[in-house]
Amino acid sequence: QVQLRESGPGLVKPSQTLSLTCTVSGDSITASYYSWTWIRQPPGKGLEWMGVMSYDGTPDYNPSLKSRTSISRDTSKNQFSLQLSSVTPEDTAVYYCAKSSDYMYDLHSWGQGTQVTVSS
């Protein structure tokens, strides 16, 4: 059974970069043919798909966030990470990582989520 856990600072200052790491256990982030996704949910709003890291190391991003988003991975640690630059209070959300299919990116297992607040 795959398990995912988000980690990183819960408070980020405006204009800084939000950085989160998802640690995966019970599965390999290089296993064919899956991908590894970041999703967020601002307070009172719906889920927003942010982007994905394919098993082969290829990222893909939500076009609305692409200019500020970077997803990377560390295969030696079985981790993938999210960086969101130039954050504003509108980036305050619960951030989730999840396992997904590589073709259509449909979501499977989720982490529990981590609250990130953007505030000075």
mmCIF file of N, CA and C in Angstrom:
data_model
loop_
_atom_site.group_PDB
_atom_site.id
_atom_site.type_symbol
_atom_site.label_atom_id
_atom_site.label_comp_id
_atom_site.label_asym_id
_atom_site.label_seq_id
_atom_site.Cartn_x
_atom_site.Cartn_y
_atom_site.Cartn_z
ATOM 1 N N GLN A 1 0.847 -1.185 0.000
ATOM 2 C CA GLN A 1 0.000 0.000 0.000
ATOM 3 C C GLN A 1 0.888 1.242 0.000
ATOM 4 N N VAL A 2 0.705 2.070 -1.001
ATOM 5 C CA VAL A 2 1.500 3.271 -1.100
ATOM 6 C C VAL A 2 1.070 4.279 -0.030
ATOM 7 N N GLN A 3 2.041 4.943 0.547
ATOM 8 C CA GLN A 3 1.788 6.006 1.503
ATOM 9 C C GLN A 3 2.561 7.242 1.068
ATOM 10 N N LEU A 4 1.927 8.396 1.202
ATOM 11 C CA LEU A 4 2.534 9.657 0.825
ATOM 12 C C LEU A 4 2.415 10.636 1.979
ATOM 13 N N ARG A 5 3.461 11.408 2.195
ATOM 14 C CA ARG A 5 3.452 12.388 3.259
ATOM 15 C C ARG A 5 4.089 13.682 2.779
ATOM 16 N N GLU A 6 3.348 14.765 2.921
ATOM 17 C CA GLU A 6 3.840 16.087 2.563
ATOM 18 C C GLU A 6 4.614 16.681 3.738
ATOM 19 N N SER A 7 5.668 17.399 3.430
ATOM 20 C CA SER A 7 6.417 18.076 4.472
ATOM 21 C C SER A 7 6.968 19.386 3.931
ATOM 22 N N GLY A 8 7.173 20.323 4.836
ATOM 23 C CA GLY A 8 7.698 21.626 4.486
ATOM 24 C C GLY A 8 7.164 22.684 5.422
ATOM 25 N N PRO A 9 7.615 23.903 5.270
ATOM 26 C CA PRO A 9 7.173 24.980 6.154
ATOM 27 C C PRO A 9 5.686 25.252 6.026
ATOM 28 N N GLY A 10 5.048 25.537 7.144
ATOM 29 C CA GLY A 10 3.639 25.882 7.141
ATOM 30 C C GLY A 10 3.369 27.356 6.933
ATOM 31 N N LEU A 11 4.399 28.167 6.981
ATOM 32 C CA LEU A 11 4.253 29.607 6.822
ATOM 33 C C LEU A 11 5.318 30.104 5.860
ATOM 34 N N VAL A 12 4.895 30.844 4.856
ATOM 35 C CA VAL A 12 5.790 31.413 3.858
ATOM 36 C C VAL A 12 5.453 32.887 3.694
ATOM 37 N N LYS A 13 6.464 33.702 3.572
ATOM 38 C CA LYS A 13 6.243 35.133 3.397
ATOM 39 C C LYS A 13 5.934 35.471 1.949
ATOM 40 N N PRO A 14 5.096 36.479 1.719
ATOM 41 C CA PRO A 14 4.819 36.902 0.339
ATOM 42 C C PRO A 14 6.100 37.210 -0.415
ATOM 43 N N SER A 15 6.082 36.875 -1.681
ATOM 44 C CA SER A 15 7.177 37.019 -2.639
ATOM 45 C C SER A 15 8.228 35.913 -2.539
ATOM 46 N N GLN A 16 8.174 35.121 -1.495
ATOM 47 C CA GLN A 16 9.137 34.029 -1.357
ATOM 48 C C GLN A 16 8.667 32.792 -2.121
ATOM 49 N N THR A 17 9.454 31.739 -2.040
ATOM 50 C CA THR A 17 9.148 30.489 -2.719
ATOM 51 C C THR A 17 8.636 29.461 -1.727
ATOM 52 N N LEU A 18 7.496 28.894 -2.051
ATOM 53 C CA LEU A 18 6.922 27.809 -1.276
ATOM 54 C C LEU A 18 7.568 26.507 -1.727
ATOM 55 N N SER A 19 8.099 25.741 -0.790
ATOM 56 C CA SER A 19 8.762 24.479 -1.110
ATOM 57 C C SER A 19 8.192 23.367 -0.252
ATOM 58 N N LEU A 20 7.720 22.326 -0.900
ATOM 59 C CA LEU A 20 7.182 21.157 -0.216
ATOM 60 C C LEU A 20 7.794 19.895 -0.801
ATOM 61 N N THR A 21 7.884 18.879 0.030
ATOM 62 C CA THR A 21 8.401 17.590 -0.395
ATOM 63 C C THR A 21 7.381 16.510 -0.072
ATOM 64 N N CYS A 22 7.201 15.588 -0.995
ATOM 65 C CA CYS A 22 6.347 14.430 -0.778
ATOM 66 C C CYS A 22 7.234 13.196 -0.692
ATOM 67 N N THR A 23 7.189 12.527 0.438
ATOM 68 C CA THR A 23 7.929 11.294 0.633
ATOM 69 C C THR A 23 7.002 10.118 0.382
ATOM 70 N N VAL A 24 7.411 9.232 -0.508
ATOM 71 C CA VAL A 24 6.595 8.097 -0.929
ATOM 72 C C VAL A 24 7.176 6.824 -0.341
ATOM 73 N N SER A 25 6.327 6.015 0.249
ATOM 74 C CA SER A 25 6.725 4.696 0.728
ATOM 75 C C SER A 25 5.749 3.659 0.193
ATOM 76 N N GLY A 26 6.213 2.432 0.070
ATOM 77 C CA GLY A 26 5.378 1.361 -0.438
ATOM 78 C C GLY A 26 5.295 1.288 -1.947
ATOM 79 N N ASP A 27 5.978 2.168 -2.641
ATOM 80 C CA ASP A 27 5.988 2.196 -4.096
ATOM 81 C C ASP A 27 7.194 3.013 -4.523
ATOM 82 N N SER A 28 7.609 2.818 -5.752
ATOM 83 C CA SER A 28 8.726 3.569 -6.309
ATOM 84 C C SER A 28 8.211 4.652 -7.234
ATOM 85 N N ILE A 29 8.756 5.855 -7.111
ATOM 86 C CA ILE A 29 8.323 6.938 -7.985
ATOM 87 C C ILE A 29 8.824 6.756 -9.411
ATOM 88 N N THR A 30 9.654 5.763 -9.651
ATOM 89 C CA THR A 30 10.104 5.444 -11.006
ATOM 90 C C THR A 30 9.355 4.262 -11.609
ATOM 91 N N ALA A 31 8.381 3.721 -10.910
ATOM 92 C CA ALA A 31 7.666 2.553 -11.399
ATOM 93 C C ALA A 31 6.751 2.905 -12.566
ATOM 94 N N SER A 32 6.845 2.100 -13.623
ATOM 95 C CA SER A 32 5.983 2.268 -14.795
ATOM 96 C C SER A 32 4.576 1.799 -14.453
ATOM 97 N N TYR A 33 3.538 2.433 -14.939
ATOM 98 C CA TYR A 33 3.474 3.702 -15.639
ATOM 99 C C TYR A 33 2.624 4.646 -14.800
ATOM 100 N N TYR A 34 3.221 5.191 -13.799
ATOM 101 C CA TYR A 34 2.528 6.084 -12.887
ATOM 102 C C TYR A 34 3.171 7.460 -12.872
ATOM 103 N N SER A 35 2.499 8.386 -12.219
ATOM 104 C CA SER A 35 3.002 9.733 -12.060
ATOM 105 C C SER A 35 2.649 10.224 -10.662
ATOM 106 N N TRP A 36 3.186 11.374 -10.333
ATOM 107 C CA TRP A 36 3.121 11.863 -8.957
ATOM 108 C C TRP A 36 2.726 13.333 -8.990
ATOM 109 N N THR A 37 1.608 13.636 -8.336
ATOM 110 C CA THR A 37 0.864 14.861 -8.573
ATOM 111 C C THR A 37 0.825 15.754 -7.338
ATOM 112 N N TRP A 38 0.802 17.048 -7.589
ATOM 113 C CA TRP A 38 0.520 18.044 -6.556
ATOM 114 C C TRP A 38 -0.827 18.699 -6.836
ATOM 115 N N ILE A 39 -1.655 18.781 -5.793
ATOM 116 C CA ILE A 39 -2.959 19.425 -5.845
ATOM 117 C C ILE A 39 -3.072 20.333 -4.636
ATOM 118 N N ARG A 40 -3.836 21.399 -4.754
ATOM 119 C CA ARG A 40 -4.057 22.260 -3.590
ATOM 120 C C ARG A 40 -5.523 22.656 -3.490
ATOM 121 N N GLN A 41 -5.911 23.084 -2.284
ATOM 122 C CA GLN A 41 -7.267 23.543 -2.033
ATOM 123 C C GLN A 41 -7.214 24.777 -1.144
ATOM 124 N N PRO A 42 -7.434 25.952 -1.720
ATOM 125 C CA PRO A 42 -7.524 27.153 -0.895
ATOM 126 C C PRO A 42 -8.748 27.105 0.005
ATOM 127 N N PRO A 43 -8.742 27.846 1.104
ATOM 128 C CA PRO A 43 -9.900 27.815 2.006
ATOM 129 C C PRO A 43 -11.165 28.266 1.297
ATOM 130 N N GLY A 44 -12.220 27.475 1.438
ATOM 131 C CA GLY A 44 -13.503 27.792 0.845
ATOM 132 C C GLY A 44 -13.591 27.599 -0.654
ATOM 133 N N LYS A 45 -12.557 27.030 -1.266
ATOM 134 C CA LYS A 45 -12.540 26.841 -2.706
ATOM 135 C C LYS A 45 -12.327 25.382 -3.058
ATOM 136 N N GLY A 46 -12.396 25.104 -4.335
ATOM 137 C CA GLY A 46 -12.246 23.749 -4.813
ATOM 138 C C GLY A 46 -10.801 23.341 -4.989
ATOM 139 N N LEU A 47 -10.629 22.095 -5.362
ATOM 140 C CA LEU A 47 -9.297 21.571 -5.618
ATOM 141 C C LEU A 47 -8.721 22.147 -6.903
ATOM 142 N N GLU A 48 -7.429 22.366 -6.904
ATOM 143 C CA GLU A 48 -6.730 22.870 -8.077
ATOM 144 C C GLU A 48 -5.548 21.960 -8.368
ATOM 145 N N TRP A 49 -5.551 21.360 -9.546
ATOM 146 C CA TRP A 49 -4.440 20.539 -9.991
ATOM 147 C C TRP A 49 -3.270 21.442 -10.347
ATOM 148 N N MET A 50 -2.123 21.176 -9.762
ATOM 149 C CA MET A 50 -0.969 22.041 -9.962
ATOM 150 C C MET A 50 0.022 21.489 -10.989
ATOM 151 N N GLY A 51 0.277 20.212 -10.905
ATOM 152 C CA GLY A 51 1.235 19.636 -11.822
ATOM 153 C C GLY A 51 1.603 18.233 -11.407
ATOM 154 N N VAL A 52 2.468 17.623 -12.200
ATOM 155 C CA VAL A 52 2.760 16.209 -12.029
ATOM 156 C C VAL A 52 4.195 15.915 -12.448
ATOM 157 N N MET A 53 4.758 14.899 -11.841
ATOM 158 C CA MET A 53 6.055 14.358 -12.232
ATOM 159 C C MET A 53 5.839 12.929 -12.719
ATOM 160 N N SER A 54 6.170 12.689 -13.963
ATOM 161 C CA SER A 54 6.035 11.355 -14.525
ATOM 162 C C SER A 54 7.100 10.420 -13.972
ATOM 163 N N TYR A 55 6.831 9.132 -14.063
ATOM 164 C CA TYR A 55 7.794 8.120 -13.619
ATOM 165 C C TYR A 55 9.135 8.236 -14.355
ATOM 166 N N ASP A 56 9.106 8.787 -15.563
ATOM 167 C CA ASP A 56 10.333 8.899 -16.340
ATOM 168 C C ASP A 56 11.057 10.225 -16.127
ATOM 169 N N GLY A 57 10.578 11.049 -15.199
ATOM 170 C CA GLY A 57 11.230 12.296 -14.877
ATOM 171 C C GLY A 57 10.723 13.511 -15.617
ATOM 172 N N THR A 58 9.648 13.361 -16.385
ATOM 173 C CA THR A 58 9.095 14.462 -17.155
ATOM 174 C C THR A 58 7.999 15.168 -16.364
ATOM 175 N N PRO A 59 8.118 16.468 -16.117
ATOM 176 C CA PRO A 59 7.050 17.186 -15.428
ATOM 177 C C PRO A 59 6.003 17.738 -16.384
ATOM 178 N N ASP A 60 4.841 18.044 -15.844
ATOM 179 C CA ASP A 60 3.764 18.696 -16.568
ATOM 180 C C ASP A 60 3.054 19.607 -15.583
ATOM 181 N N TYR A 61 2.583 20.785 -16.061
ATOM 182 C CA TYR A 61 2.071 21.790 -15.149
ATOM 183 C C TYR A 61 0.725 22.342 -15.591
ATOM 184 N N ASN A 62 -0.054 22.795 -14.609
ATOM 185 C CA ASN A 62 -1.242 23.584 -14.883
ATOM 186 C C ASN A 62 -0.804 24.866 -15.593
ATOM 187 N N PRO A 63 -1.349 25.155 -16.774
ATOM 188 C CA PRO A 63 -0.901 26.359 -17.483
ATOM 189 C C PRO A 63 -1.041 27.647 -16.678
ATOM 190 N N SER A 64 -2.043 27.723 -15.799
ATOM 191 C CA SER A 64 -2.243 28.929 -15.013
ATOM 192 C C SER A 64 -1.164 29.130 -13.962
ATOM 193 N N LEU A 65 -0.427 28.100 -13.646
ATOM 194 C CA LEU A 65 0.609 28.165 -12.629
ATOM 195 C C LEU A 65 1.998 27.871 -13.166
ATOM 196 N N LYS A 66 2.100 27.536 -14.430
ATOM 197 C CA LYS A 66 3.346 27.027 -14.983
ATOM 198 C C LYS A 66 4.518 27.967 -14.781
ATOM 199 N N SER A 67 4.280 29.262 -14.927
ATOM 200 C CA SER A 67 5.374 30.216 -14.839
ATOM 201 C C SER A 67 5.983 30.278 -13.452
ATOM 202 N N ARG A 68 5.254 29.825 -12.447
ATOM 203 C CA ARG A 68 5.732 29.898 -11.074
ATOM 204 C C ARG A 68 6.022 28.546 -10.454
ATOM 205 N N THR A 69 5.785 27.466 -11.170
ATOM 206 C CA THR A 69 5.799 26.133 -10.589
ATOM 207 C C THR A 69 6.955 25.299 -11.115
ATOM 208 N N SER A 70 7.569 24.562 -10.215
ATOM 209 C CA SER A 70 8.581 23.584 -10.592
ATOM 210 C C SER A 70 8.389 22.330 -9.754
ATOM 211 N N ILE A 71 8.309 21.204 -10.408
ATOM 212 C CA ILE A 71 8.224 19.915 -9.739
ATOM 213 C C ILE A 71 9.480 19.120 -10.078
ATOM 214 N N SER A 72 10.122 18.602 -9.066
ATOM 215 C CA SER A 72 11.346 17.845 -9.245
ATOM 216 C C SER A 72 11.268 16.560 -8.439
ATOM 217 N N ARG A 73 12.292 15.732 -8.569
ATOM 218 C CA ARG A 73 12.294 14.491 -7.825
ATOM 219 C C ARG A 73 13.698 14.107 -7.401
ATOM 220 N N ASP A 74 13.752 13.300 -6.368
ATOM 221 C CA ASP A 74 14.994 12.712 -5.896
ATOM 222 C C ASP A 74 14.744 11.216 -5.801
ATOM 223 N N THR A 75 15.181 10.484 -6.794
ATOM 224 C CA THR A 75 14.875 9.060 -6.838
ATOM 225 C C THR A 75 15.592 8.280 -5.742
ATOM 226 N N SER A 76 16.743 8.768 -5.292
ATOM 227 C CA SER A 76 17.466 8.081 -4.232
ATOM 228 C C SER A 76 16.718 8.125 -2.914
ATOM 229 N N LYS A 77 15.889 9.149 -2.729
ATOM 230 C CA LYS A 77 15.087 9.288 -1.516
ATOM 231 C C LYS A 77 13.625 8.936 -1.739
ATOM 232 N N ASN A 78 13.266 8.583 -2.975
ATOM 233 C CA ASN A 78 11.881 8.291 -3.327
ATOM 234 C C ASN A 78 10.970 9.458 -2.947
ATOM 235 N N GLN A 79 11.398 10.651 -3.344
ATOM 236 C CA GLN A 79 10.674 11.867 -3.034
ATOM 237 C C GLN A 79 10.455 12.686 -4.296
ATOM 238 N N PHE A 80 9.358 13.435 -4.308
ATOM 239 C CA PHE A 80 9.197 14.480 -5.309
ATOM 240 C C PHE A 80 8.765 15.753 -4.608
ATOM 241 N N SER A 81 9.125 16.878 -5.208
ATOM 242 C CA SER A 81 9.003 18.155 -4.534
ATOM 243 C C SER A 81 8.288 19.177 -5.397
ATOM 244 N N LEU A 82 7.736 20.167 -4.716
ATOM 245 C CA LEU A 82 7.035 21.275 -5.346
ATOM 246 C C LEU A 82 7.695 22.573 -4.935
ATOM 247 N N GLN A 83 7.931 23.431 -5.899
ATOM 248 C CA GLN A 83 8.354 24.799 -5.635
ATOM 249 C C GLN A 83 7.405 25.746 -6.348
ATOM 250 N N LEU A 84 6.854 26.681 -5.606
ATOM 251 C CA LEU A 84 5.953 27.694 -6.139
ATOM 252 C C LEU A 84 6.536 29.046 -5.767
ATOM 253 N N SER A 85 6.959 29.781 -6.752
ATOM 254 C CA SER A 85 7.659 31.032 -6.520
ATOM 255 C C SER A 85 6.700 32.209 -6.442
ATOM 256 N N SER A 86 7.224 33.324 -5.945
ATOM 257 C CA SER A 86 6.494 34.594 -5.915
ATOM 258 C C SER A 86 5.106 34.453 -5.309
ATOM 259 N N VAL A 87 5.031 33.844 -4.161
ATOM 260 C CA VAL A 87 3.726 33.540 -3.584
ATOM 261 C C VAL A 87 3.055 34.795 -3.041
ATOM 262 N N THR A 88 1.736 34.747 -3.018
ATOM 263 C CA THR A 88 0.889 35.772 -2.441
ATOM 264 C C THR A 88 -0.061 35.114 -1.456
ATOM 265 N N PRO A 89 -0.813 35.898 -0.682
ATOM 266 C CA PRO A 89 -1.790 35.275 0.222
ATOM 267 C C PRO A 89 -2.802 34.385 -0.491
ATOM 268 N N GLU A 90 -3.026 34.607 -1.781
ATOM 269 C CA GLU A 90 -3.947 33.763 -2.536
ATOM 270 C C GLU A 90 -3.414 32.352 -2.738
ATOM 271 N N ASP A 91 -2.148 32.136 -2.452
ATOM 272 C CA ASP A 91 -1.569 30.799 -2.516
ATOM 273 C C ASP A 91 -1.749 30.022 -1.217
ATOM 274 N N THR A 92 -2.337 30.642 -0.212
ATOM 275 C CA THR A 92 -2.658 29.926 1.021
ATOM 276 C C THR A 92 -3.621 28.790 0.713
ATOM 277 N N ALA A 93 -3.274 27.586 1.137
ATOM 278 C CA ALA A 93 -4.081 26.421 0.796
ATOM 279 C C ALA A 93 -3.581 25.220 1.566
ATOM 280 N N VAL A 94 -4.379 24.167 1.519
ATOM 281 C CA VAL A 94 -3.893 22.852 1.895
ATOM 282 C C VAL A 94 -3.304 22.219 0.640
ATOM 283 N N TYR A 95 -2.088 21.767 0.735
ATOM 284 C CA TYR A 95 -1.380 21.187 -0.396
ATOM 285 C C TYR A 95 -1.294 19.678 -0.224
ATOM 286 N N TYR A 96 -1.637 18.960 -1.282
ATOM 287 C CA TYR A 96 -1.640 17.514 -1.272
ATOM 288 C C TYR A 96 -0.704 16.964 -2.341
ATOM 289 N N CYS A 97 -0.079 15.848 -2.048
ATOM 290 C CA CYS A 97 0.554 15.053 -3.085
ATOM 291 C C CYS A 97 -0.229 13.766 -3.260
ATOM 292 N N ALA A 98 -0.141 13.193 -4.458
ATOM 293 C CA ALA A 98 -0.940 12.019 -4.770
ATOM 294 C C ALA A 98 -0.271 11.195 -5.859
ATOM 295 N N LYS A 99 -0.563 9.921 -5.843
ATOM 296 C CA LYS A 99 -0.176 9.020 -6.926
ATOM 297 C C LYS A 99 -1.226 9.099 -8.022
ATOM 298 N N SER A 100 -0.797 9.054 -9.279
ATOM 299 C CA SER A 100 -1.694 9.197 -10.406
ATOM 300 C C SER A 100 -1.239 8.310 -11.552
ATOM 301 N N SER A 101 -2.141 8.111 -12.507
ATOM 302 C CA SER A 101 -1.759 7.393 -13.716
ATOM 303 C C SER A 101 -0.968 8.324 -14.618
ATOM 304 N N ASP A 102 -0.072 7.758 -15.403
ATOM 305 C CA ASP A 102 0.797 8.590 -16.227
ATOM 306 C C ASP A 102 0.104 9.084 -17.486
ATOM 307 N N TYR A 103 -0.953 8.400 -17.931
ATOM 308 C CA TYR A 103 -1.597 8.762 -19.180
ATOM 309 C C TYR A 103 -2.575 9.923 -19.010
ATOM 310 N N MET A 104 -3.560 9.773 -18.142
ATOM 311 C CA MET A 104 -4.578 10.794 -17.938
ATOM 312 C C MET A 104 -4.458 11.507 -16.597
ATOM 313 N N TYR A 105 -3.507 11.125 -15.809
ATOM 314 C CA TYR A 105 -3.229 11.735 -14.507
ATOM 315 C C TYR A 105 -4.373 11.587 -13.519
ATOM 316 N N ASP A 106 -5.193 10.575 -13.681
ATOM 317 C CA ASP A 106 -6.251 10.341 -12.705
ATOM 318 C C ASP A 106 -5.634 9.945 -11.370
ATOM 319 N N LEU A 107 -6.226 10.449 -10.307
ATOM 320 C CA LEU A 107 -5.619 10.351 -8.990
ATOM 321 C C LEU A 107 -5.949 9.048 -8.292
ATOM 322 N N HIS A 108 -4.998 8.547 -7.558
ATOM 323 C CA HIS A 108 -5.155 7.333 -6.765
ATOM 324 C C HIS A 108 -4.990 7.692 -5.287
ATOM 325 N N SER A 109 -3.932 7.258 -4.670
ATOM 326 C CA SER A 109 -3.718 7.534 -3.258
ATOM 327 C C SER A 109 -3.266 8.974 -3.041
ATOM 328 N N TRP A 110 -3.730 9.533 -1.929
ATOM 329 C CA TRP A 110 -3.393 10.902 -1.543
ATOM 330 C C TRP A 110 -2.636 10.921 -0.232
ATOM 331 N N GLY A 111 -1.812 11.929 -0.049
ATOM 332 C CA GLY A 111 -1.304 12.233 1.266
ATOM 333 C C GLY A 111 -2.378 12.913 2.099
ATOM 334 N N GLN A 112 -2.085 13.143 3.357
ATOM 335 C CA GLN A 112 -3.074 13.758 4.235
ATOM 336 C C GLN A 112 -3.215 15.253 4.006
ATOM 337 N N GLY A 113 -2.282 15.858 3.322
ATOM 338 C CA GLY A 113 -2.300 17.282 3.068
ATOM 339 C C GLY A 113 -1.544 18.053 4.132
ATOM 340 N N THR A 114 -1.046 19.193 3.746
ATOM 341 C CA THR A 114 -0.371 20.068 4.686
ATOM 342 C C THR A 114 -0.803 21.506 4.438
ATOM 343 N N GLN A 115 -1.113 22.208 5.509
ATOM 344 C CA GLN A 115 -1.545 23.592 5.421
ATOM 345 C C GLN A 115 -0.341 24.495 5.213
ATOM 346 N N VAL A 116 -0.422 25.346 4.218
ATOM 347 C CA VAL A 116 0.591 26.368 3.987
ATOM 348 C C VAL A 116 -0.101 27.726 3.963
ATOM 349 N N THR A 117 0.367 28.610 4.807
ATOM 350 C CA THR A 117 -0.177 29.962 4.895
ATOM 351 C C THR A 117 0.856 30.947 4.384
ATOM 352 N N VAL A 118 0.433 31.817 3.492
ATOM 353 C CA VAL A 118 1.293 32.879 2.989
ATOM 354 C C VAL A 118 0.901 34.161 3.703
ATOM 355 N N SER A 119 1.793 34.660 4.511
ATOM 356 C CA SER A 119 1.505 35.838 5.311
ATOM 357 C C SER A 119 2.807 36.474 5.758
ATOM 358 N N SER A 120 2.776 37.783 5.895
ATOM 359 C CA SER A 120 3.921 38.492 6.435
ATOM 360 C C SER A 120 3.864 38.591 7.947
#
